[in-house]
XYZ file of C-alpha atoms in Angstrom:
188
model
C 106.559 41.468 87.270
C 104.596 43.542 89.745
C 100.899 43.975 89.011
C 99.518 47.330 90.126
C 95.951 47.456 91.390
C 93.909 50.653 91.097
C 92.385 50.490 94.570
C 95.650 49.816 96.407
C 97.503 52.486 94.405
C 94.749 55.040 95.017
C 94.839 54.343 98.758
C 98.622 54.566 98.890
C 98.648 58.007 97.266
C 95.418 59.295 98.778
C 93.623 59.898 95.489
C 90.553 58.453 93.811
C 90.552 55.296 91.687
C 89.301 57.428 88.784
C 92.441 59.586 89.027
C 94.678 56.517 89.098
C 92.793 54.978 86.168
C 93.316 58.184 84.116
C 97.022 58.202 84.916
C 97.364 54.512 84.066
C 95.514 54.990 80.766
C 97.859 57.850 79.882
C 100.838 55.609 80.648
C 99.302 52.865 78.463
C 99.009 55.443 75.675
C 102.676 56.283 76.132
C 103.499 52.583 75.874
C 104.827 52.373 79.432
C 102.093 50.258 81.034
C 99.948 47.338 79.946
C 96.411 46.727 81.151
C 95.627 43.200 82.284
C 91.808 42.953 82.368
C 90.448 42.066 85.816
C 94.017 41.694 87.141
C 95.508 45.182 87.110
C 98.306 47.015 85.353
C 102.007 46.284 84.863
C 105.042 47.929 83.405
C 105.440 46.990 79.779
C 108.099 44.303 79.656
C 111.178 44.726 77.509
C 111.182 42.060 74.805
C 114.001 41.470 72.330
C 111.615 41.125 69.388
C 109.967 44.459 70.234
C 113.299 46.261 70.530
C 114.548 44.710 67.288
C 111.369 45.689 65.427
C 111.504 49.241 66.820
C 115.159 49.625 65.824
C 114.477 48.357 62.286
C 111.642 50.815 61.795
C 113.552 53.627 63.500
C 116.477 53.174 61.092
C 114.148 53.399 58.094
C 112.177 56.331 59.509
C 115.196 58.412 60.568
C 117.093 57.762 57.317
C 113.973 58.857 55.434
C 113.657 61.913 57.702
C 117.282 62.812 56.960
C 116.746 62.458 53.213
C 113.555 64.545 53.259
C 114.891 67.276 55.537
C 118.590 67.495 54.679
C 118.250 70.782 52.775
C 116.300 72.369 55.645
C 118.965 71.637 58.281
C 120.529 74.785 59.685
C 124.244 74.777 60.406
C 123.733 76.956 63.491
C 121.388 74.320 64.964
C 123.772 71.501 64.095
C 126.697 73.310 65.717
C 124.628 73.953 68.857
C 123.850 70.227 69.124
C 127.498 69.361 68.439
C 128.602 71.634 71.302
C 125.976 70.068 73.588
C 127.398 66.599 72.870
C 130.731 67.260 74.501
C 132.934 64.612 75.989
C 133.660 65.124 79.695
C 137.039 66.577 80.577
C 137.393 64.588 83.808
C 136.931 60.882 84.476
C 134.639 61.766 87.390
C 132.333 63.915 85.256
C 129.140 62.161 84.132
C 128.725 62.346 80.342
C 125.408 63.792 79.199
C 124.419 62.874 75.652
C 122.168 65.385 73.932
C 119.726 63.462 71.745
C 117.880 66.430 70.218
C 119.306 65.497 66.822
C 116.758 62.711 66.358
C 113.699 64.919 66.950
C 115.316 67.658 64.852
C 115.645 65.348 61.847
C 112.022 64.236 62.221
C 110.854 67.856 62.460
C 112.893 68.973 59.442
C 111.560 66.075 57.362
C 108.127 67.679 57.414
C 106.598 64.191 57.300
C 103.648 63.907 59.703
C 103.632 60.101 59.526
C 107.194 59.827 60.774
C 106.392 62.300 63.556
C 103.261 60.318 64.441
C 105.209 57.072 64.733
C 107.639 58.558 67.246
C 104.857 60.330 69.143
C 102.961 57.037 69.497
C 105.786 54.591 70.071
C 108.763 56.656 71.114
C 108.056 57.435 74.782
C 108.609 53.873 75.988
C 111.939 53.644 74.194
C 112.951 57.216 75.092
C 112.451 56.255 78.742
C 114.580 53.122 78.316
C 117.284 55.018 76.429
C 117.406 57.765 79.078
C 117.856 55.080 81.751
C 120.525 53.410 79.647
C 122.412 56.722 79.329
C 123.067 56.580 83.082
C 125.703 53.969 82.205
C 128.959 55.867 81.595
C 130.174 53.721 78.691
C 126.799 53.870 76.939
C 126.615 57.648 77.410
C 130.127 58.144 76.028
C 129.267 55.974 73.036
C 126.109 58.012 72.377
C 128.066 61.278 72.521
C 130.695 59.970 70.091
C 127.999 58.736 67.714
C 126.057 62.017 67.855
C 129.244 63.988 67.212
C 130.121 61.846 64.178
C 126.618 62.262 62.725
C 126.591 66.012 63.357
C 130.067 66.507 61.881
C 128.974 64.681 58.717
C 125.806 66.795 58.540
C 127.788 70.018 58.933
C 130.090 68.838 56.123
C 126.936 68.070 54.093
C 128.187 64.534 53.555
C 124.719 63.020 53.433
C 125.856 59.438 52.781
C 128.254 59.428 55.724
C 125.642 61.086 57.944
C 123.056 58.443 57.022
C 125.512 55.605 57.597
C 126.620 56.999 60.962
C 123.007 57.573 61.974
C 122.139 53.973 61.139
C 125.192 52.638 62.973
C 124.235 54.712 66.016
C 120.657 53.471 66.074
C 121.672 49.835 65.604
C 124.587 49.706 68.069
C 123.939 52.248 70.807
C 122.074 50.001 73.223
C 124.727 47.962 75.042
C 122.977 48.020 78.429
C 119.638 46.910 76.987
C 121.334 44.218 74.901
C 123.092 42.863 78.019
C 119.827 42.934 79.945
C 118.025 41.040 77.176
C 120.860 38.507 76.924
C 120.694 37.868 80.671
C 116.913 37.393 80.425
C 117.436 34.725 77.754
C 119.965 32.926 79.944
C 117.662 33.061 82.995
C 114.042 33.339 81.798
C 112.611 33.129 85.367
């Protein structure tokens, strides 16, 4: 892992160390960087146990958000998100999953503690998931999952929607899972 130093980074970008320190602290707050006292800063490493713990809590939080907010969901909004999660018509077209559904469920839950969890811990994982969506197979899988969840929500089949949501959260990280598996095989 590369350790970033304030002085060298400030010189490289022609700004003050104080500016760099503020930016780095903001990135620490977003969960993207770690501060190593008297050594510098580094990108937060991806650890299997962290991802597993996040996924477990995310399943519980989003299922709870769905249960709390299900009667406040608006069909028009759901249909808009369904249309945005369209499968590409050509093999050369890059699929673009629309993940607004997750934030929508949290918002509609009206639960400030669920919202706080994602505000505090979600940016790191949102960044990883956005990177992962550059993989065509992972993006197609995300679109299919989102469509299945949204179709169940539109049908007001709450049990199916919850089950599909949980399946999506638990299984929609093939690139990260491969990366973590390769790290275990070669821990250097």
